CSV table of C-alpha atoms in Angstrom, one decimal:
chain,number,residue,atom,x,y,z
A,1,MET,CA,-8.9,41.3,-34.3
A,2,ASN,CA,-12.1,42.8,-32.9
A,3,ILE,CA,-12.3,44.1,-29.4
A,4,ASN,CA,-15.6,42.6,-28.0
A,5,MET,CA,-17.7,41.0,-25.4
A,6,THR,CA,-14.9,38.3,-24.9
A,7,LEU,CA,-12.8,40.7,-23.2
A,8,ILE,CA,-15.4,41.1,-20.4
A,9,GLY,CA,-16.0,37.5,-20.3
A,10,GLN,CA,-12.3,36.8,-19.9
A,11,THR,CA,-12.2,39.2,-17.0
A,12,ILE,CA,-15.0,37.5,-15.4
A,13,ALA,CA,-13.6,34.3,-15.9
A,14,PHE,CA,-10.4,35.2,-14.6
A,15,ALA,CA,-12.0,36.6,-11.5
A,16,ILE,CA,-13.9,33.6,-10.9
A,17,PHE,CA,-10.6,31.2,-11.2
A,18,VAL,CA,-8.7,33.7,-9.0
A,19,TRP,CA,-11.3,33.4,-6.3
A,20,PHE,CA,-11.6,29.7,-6.5
A,21,CYS,CA,-7.9,29.6,-6.3
A,22,ILE,CA,-7.6,31.8,-3.4
A,23,LYS,CA,-10.4,30.1,-1.5
A,24,TYR,CA,-10.1,26.3,-2.4
A,25,VAL,CA,-6.7,25.6,-4.1
A,26,TRP,CA,-4.0,27.6,-2.7
A,27,PRO,CA,-4.5,27.0,1.1
A,28,PRO,CA,-4.5,23.1,1.4
A,29,ILE,CA,-1.4,22.7,-0.8
A,30,SER,CA,0.5,25.8,0.8
A,31,ASN,CA,-0.5,24.3,4.2
A,32,ALA,CA,0.7,20.8,3.5
A,33,LEU,CA,4.0,22.4,1.9
A,34,HIS,CA,4.7,24.5,5.1
A,35,GLU,CA,3.8,21.7,7.3
A,36,ARG,CA,6.0,19.4,5.6
A,37,GLN,CA,8.8,21.9,5.8
A,38,LYS,CA,8.3,22.2,9.4
A,39,LYS,CA,8.4,18.6,9.9
A,40,ILE,CA,11.4,18.1,7.8
A,41,ALA,CA,13.2,20.8,10.0
A,42,ASP,CA,12.1,19.0,13.1
A,43,GLY,CA,13.4,15.7,11.9
A,44,LEU,CA,16.7,17.0,11.0
A,45,ASP,CA,16.8,18.8,14.3
A,46,ALA,CA,16.1,15.6,16.1
A,47,ALA,CA,18.3,13.6,14.1
A,48,SER,CA,21.3,16.1,14.8
A,49,ARG,CA,20.3,15.8,18.5
A,50,ALA,CA,20.1,12.2,18.4
A,51,SER,CA,23.7,12.0,16.8
A,52,ARG,CA,24.9,14.3,19.5
A,53,ASP,CA,23.3,12.0,22.3
A,54,LEU,CA,24.9,9.0,20.6
A,55,GLU,CA,28.3,10.7,20.8
A,56,VAL,CA,27.8,11.2,24.5
A,57,ALA,CA,26.6,7.8,25.1
A,58,GLN,CA,29.5,6.3,23.3
A,59,GLU,CA,32.0,8.3,25.3
A,60,LYS,CA,30.3,7.2,28.6
A,61,ALA,CA,30.1,3.6,27.3
A,62,GLU,CA,34.0,3.9,26.3
A,63,GLN,CA,34.6,5.1,29.8
A,64,THR,CA,32.5,2.6,31.5
A,65,LEU,CA,34.5,-0.1,29.5
A,66,ARG,CA,37.7,1.6,30.6
A,67,GLU,CA,36.9,1.6,34.2
A,68,SER,CA,35.4,-1.9,34.2
A,69,LYS,CA,38.6,-3.0,32.4
A,70,GLU,CA,40.8,-1.5,35.0
A,71,GLN,CA,38.5,-3.0,37.8
A,72,ALA,CA,39.0,-6.5,36.2
A,73,SER,CA,42.5,-6.2,36.0
A,74,GLN,CA,42.6,-5.1,39.8
A,75,ILE,CA,40.4,-8.1,40.8
A,76,LEU,CA,42.5,-10.5,38.6
A,77,GLU,CA,45.7,-9.1,40.2
A,78,GLN,CA,44.3,-9.4,43.9
A,79,ALA,CA,43.1,-12.9,42.9
A,80,ASN,CA,46.4,-13.9,41.8
A,81,LYS,CA,48.0,-12.6,45.1
A,82,ARG,CA,45.6,-14.3,47.0
A,83,SER,CA,46.0,-17.6,45.4
A,84,ALA,CA,49.6,-17.3,45.8
A,85,GLN,CA,49.0,-16.8,49.6
A,86,ILE,CA,46.7,-19.7,49.6
A,87,VAL,CA,49.2,-21.9,48.1
A,88,GLU,CA,51.9,-20.7,50.4
A,89,GLU,CA,49.7,-21.1,53.3
A,90,ALA,CA,48.6,-24.6,52.3
A,91,ARG,CA,52.5,-25.7,51.9
A,92,ASP,CA,53.1,-24.4,55.1
A,93,GLN,CA,50.2,-26.4,56.7
A,94,ALA,CA,51.2,-29.3,54.6
A,95,ARG,CA,54.9,-29.1,55.9
A,96,ALA,CA,53.7,-28.7,59.4
A,97,GLU,CA,51.4,-31.5,59.3
A,98,GLY,CA,53.8,-33.7,57.8
A,99,GLU,CA,56.4,-32.8,60.4
A,100,ARG,CA,53.9,-33.5,63.3
A,101,LEU,CA,53.1,-36.8,61.6
A,102,VAL,CA,56.6,-37.8,61.4
A,103,ALA,CA,57.2,-36.9,64.9
A,104,SER,CA,54.3,-38.9,66.1
A,105,ALA,CA,55.3,-41.8,64.2
A,106,ARG,CA,58.8,-41.6,65.6
A,107,SER,CA,57.6,-41.6,69.1
A,108,GLU,CA,55.2,-44.3,68.4
A,109,ILE,CA,58.2,-46.2,67.0
A,110,GLU,CA,60.3,-45.5,69.9
A,111,GLN,CA,57.5,-46.6,72.3
A,112,GLU,CA,57.0,-49.7,70.3
A,113,VAL,CA,60.7,-50.4,70.2
A,114,ASN,CA,60.9,-49.8,74.2
A,115,ARG,CA,58.1,-52.2,74.7
A,116,ALA,CA,59.6,-55.0,72.7
A,117,LYS,CA,62.9,-54.3,74.7
A,118,GLU,CA,61.1,-54.8,77.8
A,119,ASP,CA,59.3,-58.0,76.6
A,120,LEU,CA,62.5,-59.2,75.2
A,121,ARG,CA,64.3,-58.4,78.5
A,122,ALA,CA,61.7,-60.3,80.5
A,123,GLN,CA,61.9,-63.1,78.1
A,124,VAL,CA,65.5,-63.4,78.2
A,125,SER,CA,65.7,-63.3,81.9
A,126,HIS,CA,63.2,-66.1,82.1
A,127,LEU,CA,65.0,-68.1,79.4
A,128,ALA,CA,68.5,-67.3,81.1
A,129,ILE,CA,67.0,-69.0,84.3
A,130,ILE,CA,65.6,-71.8,82.4
A,131,GLY,CA,68.8,-72.2,80.6
A,132,ALA,CA,70.8,-72.1,83.9
A,133,GLU,CA,68.6,-74.6,85.4
A,134,ARG,CA,69.1,-76.8,82.4
A,135,VAL,CA,73.1,-76.2,82.5
A,136,LEU,CA,73.3,-76.6,86.2
A,137,GLU,CA,70.7,-79.2,86.5
A,138,ALA,CA,70.5,-78.4,89.8
A,139,SER,CA,68.1,-76.2,91.7
A,140,VAL,CA,69.4,-73.1,92.0
A,141,ASP,CA,68.4,-71.1,94.8
A,142,GLU,CA,66.4,-68.4,93.3
A,143,GLN,CA,66.4,-66.3,96.2
A,144,ALA,CA,70.4,-66.3,96.3
A,145,HIS,CA,70.9,-65.7,92.6
A,146,ARG,CA,67.9,-63.4,92.1
A,147,LYS,CA,70.1,-60.6,92.4
A,148,LEU,CA,72.6,-61.9,89.7
A,149,LEU,CA,69.9,-62.9,87.4
A,150,ASP,CA,68.3,-59.3,87.5
A,151,GLU,CA,71.7,-57.8,86.8
A,152,LEU,CA,72.0,-60.2,83.7
A,153,ALA,CA,68.7,-59.2,82.6
A,154,ALA,CA,69.4,-55.5,82.9
A,155,GLU,CA,72.4,-56.0,80.8
A,156,LEU,CA,70.6,-57.6,77.9
B,1,MET,CA,-1.8,21.8,-46.0
B,2,ALA,CA,0.1,22.8,-49.0
B,3,ALA,CA,-1.4,25.9,-50.8
B,4,GLU,CA,-1.9,25.9,-54.5
B,5,ASN,CA,-1.8,29.4,-55.1
B,6,GLU,CA,-1.5,32.8,-53.4
B,7,VAL,CA,-5.2,33.3,-52.9
B,8,SER,CA,-5.8,30.2,-51.2
B,9,ALA,CA,-2.8,30.7,-49.1
B,10,ILE,CA,-4.0,33.9,-48.0
B,11,TYR,CA,-7.6,32.4,-47.3
B,12,TYR,CA,-6.1,29.6,-45.5
B,13,ILE,CA,-4.1,31.9,-43.1
B,14,GLN,CA,-7.2,34.5,-42.6
B,15,HIS,CA,-9.3,31.4,-41.9
B,16,HIS,CA,-6.9,30.0,-39.1
B,17,LEU,CA,-6.6,33.3,-37.7
B,18,GLN,CA,-10.5,33.9,-37.4
B,19,ASN,CA,-12.2,33.4,-34.2
B,20,LEU,CA,-15.7,31.5,-33.9
B,21,THR,CA,-17.7,34.7,-33.2
B,22,PHE,CA,-21.4,34.8,-31.9
B,23,GLY,CA,-22.9,37.9,-31.7
B,24,ASN,CA,-25.6,40.5,-32.7
B,25,HIS,CA,-25.4,41.2,-36.5
B,26,PRO,CA,-27.1,44.2,-37.8
B,27,GLN,CA,-28.9,42.0,-40.6
B,28,ASN,CA,-28.7,38.4,-39.2
B,29,GLY,CA,-29.5,39.2,-35.5
B,30,TRP,CA,-28.0,36.9,-32.7
B,31,SER,CA,-26.0,34.5,-34.8
B,32,LEU,CA,-22.4,32.7,-35.6
B,33,ALA,CA,-20.5,34.9,-37.9
B,34,GLY,CA,-20.0,33.2,-41.2
B,35,SER,CA,-17.1,35.4,-42.3
B,36,ALA,CA,-14.4,37.7,-40.8
B,37,GLU,CA,-16.6,40.7,-42.4
B,38,GLU,CA,-19.7,39.6,-40.4
B,39,ALA,CA,-17.6,39.2,-37.2
B,40,ARG,CA,-16.3,42.7,-37.9
B,41,GLU,CA,-19.9,44.0,-38.3
B,42,MET,CA,-21.1,42.5,-35.1
B,43,GLY,CA,-19.1,45.2,-33.1
B,44,PHE,CA,-18.7,45.0,-29.5
B,45,TRP,CA,-21.8,42.9,-28.7
B,46,ALA,CA,-20.1,39.7,-30.0
B,47,ILE,CA,-18.2,37.0,-28.2
B,48,HIS,CA,-15.7,34.5,-29.2
B,49,LEU,CA,-16.9,31.2,-28.5
B,50,ASP,CA,-13.6,29.4,-29.2
B,51,THR,CA,-11.5,31.7,-27.0
B,52,MET,CA,-14.0,31.7,-24.1
B,53,GLY,CA,-14.5,27.9,-24.3
B,54,TRP,CA,-10.9,26.9,-24.7
B,55,SER,CA,-9.7,29.3,-21.9
B,56,ILE,CA,-12.5,28.3,-19.5
B,57,ALA,CA,-11.6,24.7,-20.2
B,58,MET,CA,-8.1,25.3,-19.4
B,59,GLY,CA,-8.9,26.9,-16.5
B,60,LEU,CA,-11.3,24.2,-15.1
B,61,LEU,CA,-8.4,21.8,-15.9
B,62,PHE,CA,-6.1,24.2,-13.7
B,63,ILE,CA,-8.7,24.2,-11.0
B,64,TRP,CA,-9.5,20.6,-11.3
B,65,VAL,CA,-5.8,19.3,-11.1
B,66,PHE,CA,-4.6,21.6,-8.4
B,67,ARG,CA,-7.8,21.3,-6.3
B,68,LYS,CA,-7.4,17.4,-6.5
B,69,ALA,CA,-3.6,17.7,-5.4
B,70,GLY,CA,-4.9,19.9,-2.7
B,71,LYS,CA,-7.4,17.3,-1.5
B,72,ILE,CA,-4.8,14.7,-1.3
B,73,ALA,CA,-2.1,16.9,-0.1
B,74,THR,CA,-0.4,15.2,2.9
B,75,THR,CA,2.5,16.5,5.1
B,76,GLY,CA,4.1,12.9,4.5
B,77,VAL,CA,5.8,11.6,1.7
B,78,PRO,CA,3.9,13.4,-1.5
B,79,GLY,CA,2.9,11.3,-4.6
B,80,GLY,CA,3.6,11.9,-8.2
B,81,LEU,CA,0.8,14.7,-8.8
B,82,GLN,CA,1.2,16.4,-5.3
B,83,ASN,CA,4.8,16.6,-6.2
B,84,ALA,CA,4.5,18.3,-9.4
B,85,VAL,CA,1.8,20.7,-8.1
B,86,GLU,CA,4.0,21.4,-5.2
B,87,MET,CA,6.8,22.3,-7.4
B,88,VAL,CA,4.7,25.0,-9.2
B,89,VAL,CA,3.2,26.1,-6.0
B,90,GLU,CA,6.7,26.4,-4.4
B,91,PHE,CA,8.0,28.4,-7.4
B,92,ILE,CA,5.1,30.8,-7.4
B,93,GLU,CA,5.6,31.3,-3.7
B,94,ASN,CA,9.2,32.1,-4.1
B,95,LEU,CA,8.6,34.4,-7.1
B,96,THR,CA,6.0,36.2,-5.0
B,97,ARG,CA,8.1,36.4,-2.0
B,98,SER,CA,11.2,37.7,-3.9
B,99,THR,CA,8.8,40.3,-5.8
B,100,PHE,CA,6.0,41.4,-3.6
B,101,HIS,CA,6.9,43.1,-0.4
B,102,GLY,CA,3.7,43.2,1.5
B,103,SER,CA,1.8,40.9,3.6
B,104,ASN,CA,-1.2,40.3,1.2
B,105,LYS,CA,-1.8,36.4,1.2
B,106,HIS,CA,-4.0,36.8,-1.9
B,107,ILE,CA,-1.0,37.8,-4.2
B,108,ALA,CA,0.5,34.1,-4.4
B,109,PRO,CA,-2.7,32.5,-5.2
B,110,ILE,CA,-3.5,35.2,-8.1
B,111,ALA,CA,0.0,34.8,-9.5
B,112,LEU,CA,-0.6,31.0,-9.4
B,113,THR,CA,-3.7,31.1,-11.0
B,114,LEU,CA,-2.2,33.7,-13.8
B,115,PHE,CA,0.7,31.5,-14.4
B,116,VAL,CA,-0.7,28.1,-14.7
B,117,TRP,CA,-3.8,29.2,-16.7
B,118,ILE,CA,-1.6,31.3,-19.2
B,119,LEU,CA,0.6,28.3,-19.5
B,120,LEU,CA,-2.0,25.8,-20.1
B,121,MET,CA,-3.5,28.3,-22.8
B,122,ASN,CA,-0.2,29.1,-24.3
B,123,THR,CA,0.5,25.2,-24.5
B,124,LEU,CA,-2.6,24.6,-26.8
B,125,LYS,CA,-0.2,26.2,-29.4
B,126,ILE,CA,1.9,23.3,-29.5
B,127,ILE,CA,-1.0,21.2,-31.1
B,128,PRO,CA,-0.7,21.1,-34.8
B,129,VAL,CA,-2.6,24.1,-36.2
B,130,ASP,CA,-5.1,22.0,-38.4
B,131,TYR,CA,-6.3,19.4,-36.0
B,132,PHE,CA,-9.1,21.5,-34.3
B,133,PRO,CA,-10.2,23.6,-37.1
B,134,GLU,CA,-10.6,20.5,-39.2
B,135,LEU,CA,-12.4,18.5,-36.5
B,136,PHE,CA,-14.8,21.3,-35.6
B,137,GLY,CA,-15.3,22.1,-39.5
B,138,LYS,CA,-16.7,18.4,-39.7
B,139,LEU,CA,-18.8,19.3,-36.9
B,140,GLY,CA,-20.1,22.1,-38.6
B,141,PHE,CA,-18.2,25.2,-37.1
B,142,GLU,CA,-16.7,27.6,-39.6
B,143,TYR,CA,-13.9,28.7,-37.4
B,144,MET,CA,-11.9,27.4,-34.6
B,145,LYS,CA,-8.9,29.2,-33.1
B,146,ILE,CA,-8.0,27.1,-30.1
B,147,VAL,CA,-5.4,29.2,-28.3
B,148,PRO,CA,-7.0,31.9,-26.5
B,149,THR,CA,-3.8,33.9,-25.8
B,150,THR,CA,-3.8,34.6,-29.5
B,151,ASP,CA,-6.9,36.5,-29.2
B,152,VAL,CA,-6.3,40.0,-28.0
B,153,ASN,CA,-9.6,39.9,-26.1
B,154,ALA,CA,-8.3,37.2,-24.0
B,155,THR,CA,-5.0,38.8,-22.9
B,156,LEU,CA,-6.3,42.2,-22.5
B,157,GLY,CA,-9.3,40.5,-20.5
B,158,MET,CA,-6.8,39.1,-18.0
B,159,ALA,CA,-4.6,42.4,-18.0
B,160,LEU,CA,-7.9,44.2,-17.1
B,161,GLY,CA,-8.4,41.9,-14.4
B,162,VAL,CA,-4.9,42.7,-13.1
B,163,PHE,CA,-5.7,46.3,-13.6
B,164,LEU,CA,-8.8,46.2,-11.5
B,165,MET,CA,-7.0,44.4,-8.7
B,166,ILE,CA,-4.2,47.3,-9.1
B,167,LEU,CA,-6.9,49.8,-8.4
B,168,TYR,CA,-8.6,47.9,-5.8
B,169,TYR,CA,-5.3,47.2,-3.9
B,170,SER,CA,-4.2,50.9,-4.4
B,171,ILE,CA,-7.5,52.4,-2.9
B,172,LYS,CA,-7.6,49.7,-0.2
B,173,VAL,CA,-4.0,50.2,1.1
B,174,LYS,CA,-3.8,53.9,0.7
B,175,GLY,CA,-7.5,55.1,0.9
B,176,ALA,CA,-9.1,56.8,-1.9
B,177,GLY,CA,-7.6,60.0,-0.9
B,178,GLY,CA,-4.1,58.5,-0.7
B,179,PHE,CA,-4.4,57.0,-4.0
B,180,ALA,CA,-5.8,60.4,-5.6
B,181,LYS,CA,-2.8,62.1,-3.9
B,182,GLU,CA,-0.1,59.9,-5.3
B,183,LEU,CA,-1.8,60.2,-8.9
B,184,SER,CA,-1.7,64.1,-8.5
B,185,LEU,CA,1.3,64.9,-6.5
B,186,THR,CA,3.9,62.6,-8.0
B,187,PRO,CA,6.4,62.9,-9.4
B,188,PHE,CA,6.4,66.6,-8.8
B,189,ASN,CA,5.1,67.6,-5.4
B,190,HIS,CA,3.5,71.2,-6.2
B,191,TRP,CA,-0.1,72.2,-6.7
B,192,SER,CA,0.6,74.0,-10.0
B,193,LEU,CA,1.8,70.8,-11.5
B,194,ILE,CA,-1.3,68.6,-10.5
B,195,PRO,CA,-2.6,68.4,-14.0
B,196,PHE,CA,0.6,67.5,-15.6
B,197,ASN,CA,1.2,65.0,-12.8
B,198,LEU,CA,-2.4,63.5,-13.4
B,199,VAL,CA,-1.7,63.1,-17.1
B,200,LEU,CA,1.6,61.4,-16.4
B,201,GLU,CA,0.3,59.2,-13.5
B,202,ILE,CA,-3.0,58.1,-15.5
B,203,VAL,CA,-1.1,57.2,-18.5
B,204,GLY,CA,1.4,55.5,-16.5
B,205,LEU,CA,-1.3,53.3,-14.8
B,206,ILE,CA,-3.2,52.5,-18.0
B,207,VAL,CA,-0.3,51.6,-19.8
B,208,LYS,CA,0.5,48.8,-17.3
B,209,PRO,CA,-2.4,46.7,-18.4
B,210,ILE,CA,-2.4,47.5,-22.0
B,211,SER,CA,1.6,46.5,-22.3
B,212,LEU,CA,0.8,43.5,-20.2
B,213,GLY,CA,-2.1,42.3,-22.4
B,214,LEU,CA,-0.3,43.1,-25.8
B,215,ARG,CA,3.1,41.7,-24.9
B,216,LEU,CA,1.4,38.3,-24.4
B,217,PHE,CA,-0.9,38.6,-27.3
B,218,GLY,CA,1.8,39.8,-29.6
B,219,ASN,CA,4.5,36.9,-28.9
B,220,MET,CA,1.6,34.3,-29.1
B,221,PHE,CA,0.1,35.6,-32.0
B,222,ALA,CA,3.3,36.0,-34.0
B,223,GLY,CA,4.4,32.5,-33.0
B,224,GLU,CA,0.9,31.3,-34.3
B,225,VAL,CA,1.2,33.0,-37.6
B,226,ILE,CA,4.6,31.3,-38.2
B,227,PHE,CA,3.1,27.9,-37.3
B,228,ILE,CA,0.4,28.6,-39.8
B,229,LEU,CA,2.9,29.7,-42.3
B,230,ILE,CA,5.1,26.7,-41.8
B,231,ALA,CA,1.9,24.7,-42.2
B,232,LEU,CA,1.7,26.1,-45.9
B,233,LEU,CA,4.9,24.1,-46.7
B,234,PRO,CA,4.7,21.1,-48.9
B,235,PHE,CA,4.0,18.2,-46.3
B,236,TRP,CA,7.2,16.5,-46.4
B,237,ALA,CA,9.1,19.7,-45.6
B,238,ILE,CA,6.9,20.7,-42.6
B,239,TRP,CA,8.6,18.8,-40.0
B,240,LEU,CA,11.8,20.6,-40.8
B,241,LEU,CA,10.8,23.7,-39.4
B,242,ASP,CA,7.9,22.9,-37.6
B,243,VAL,CA,9.9,21.0,-34.9
B,244,PRO,CA,12.5,23.5,-34.2
B,245,TRP,CA,9.8,26.2,-34.0
B,246,ALA,CA,7.6,24.0,-31.5
B,247,ILE,CA,10.8,23.1,-29.6
B,248,PHE,CA,11.5,26.9,-29.3
B,249,HIS,CA,8.0,27.7,-28.6
B,250,ILE,CA,8.2,25.3,-25.4
B,251,LEU,CA,10.4,28.2,-24.2
B,252,VAL,CA,8.3,30.7,-25.4
B,253,VAL,CA,5.3,29.5,-23.9
B,254,SER,CA,6.5,29.5,-20.5
B,255,LEU,CA,8.7,32.4,-20.5
B,256,GLN,CA,5.6,34.6,-21.6
B,257,ALA,CA,3.4,33.1,-18.8
B,258,PHE,CA,6.1,33.6,-16.5
B,259,ILE,CA,6.7,37.4,-17.6
B,260,PHE,CA,2.9,38.1,-17.4
B,261,THR,CA,2.9,36.6,-14.0
B,262,THR,CA,6.0,38.6,-12.7
B,263,LEU,CA,4.9,41.8,-14.0
B,264,SER,CA,1.5,41.3,-12.4
B,265,ILE,CA,3.0,40.7,-9.0
B,266,VAL,CA,5.2,43.7,-9.6
B,267,TYR,CA,2.5,46.0,-10.4
B,268,LEU,CA,0.3,44.8,-7.5
B,269,SER,CA,3.4,45.1,-5.3
B,270,ALA,CA,3.8,48.7,-6.4
B,271,ALA,CA,0.0,49.3,-5.8
B,272,HIS,CA,0.8,48.1,-2.1
B,273,GLU,CA,3.6,50.6,-1.7
B,274,ARG,CA,3.1,54.1,-0.1
B,275,HIS,CA,5.1,57.2,-1.5
């Protein structure tokens, strides 16, 4: 329990350790600590900012989606309307075309019939003459009977 | 180590409480003290080799570990060592911030040195009391008291260091005149009471380091004596008392280091304050 030089020695050792600690030990650790604190704070800041950005972006995306859906349905409606219109138009055209075809066919038929009638008439009159010649067995004055024969042919 | 009779028990206790002293003996000159008697006769010009050796070893351990952590310190993800060291550093930093209201950047490292150093020295106490005395006895050293904080010289030495810092910062912050004024004109601001004030303030000033050193010494020494007494029990009974006492001392060891550090910061903080 003697007070002796150890007291002084311990004080000197203490002073040296304190000096060393102030100079070489404290600064790097403390600096690293504070820098990391700042880094973490920055990181948290950035994260919260990012989440805010994300929210905004999501909202925007939703809005865009809504708009595009609306647009799509509009386009669809238009297309439907247009297709109905086209079908209607096509039907009209087809009907007109059909009618036209029918009409032309009918007129052609009529023409054919007329031509056949003409032919027939000519042939009948010819046949009538031949028949009459055969029946009468006499020469018929063609000049005299021409008018009668023509009337006969017209009647057929 | 069970004692056979009272004499050997007393001898055992005294032996464990004697430092390895090297000093100038009136008869033997500069030599290692062979007994407590010789150590006393050496007077002031003697040094406790065990106290100095173990305390410096602990100080170097502190410096080495913390320097290493400082070198590898990254601002990224810290490793195990860095984590542990940073925990201590942060603890001291918060303690300093809550106690010290100045802008002195040296207070926190001073507190760190005090805390870790005292903690390490105190922790030596957990080592069973016979290990190192026996080992060094085999090596030819008569005495070996490994816990520096059970030596009043060590604790008062550190307290003296703190005291010198109190004086240094008092004069640095307030100036020699301001410090003298504080000593002579508080608490009673009247010229006729200057002597009274001086006595009061100087006693108050000197009591700070003495109480600081003696508190740590008293706690550690008492604990050490109990450990030695427990070691005197029959070998099969030692653990019954030794284990609870050691576990309790984990608390005492850190608490005393904490108290010494906190009070040092408080004293240094007071030294920075103007009245």
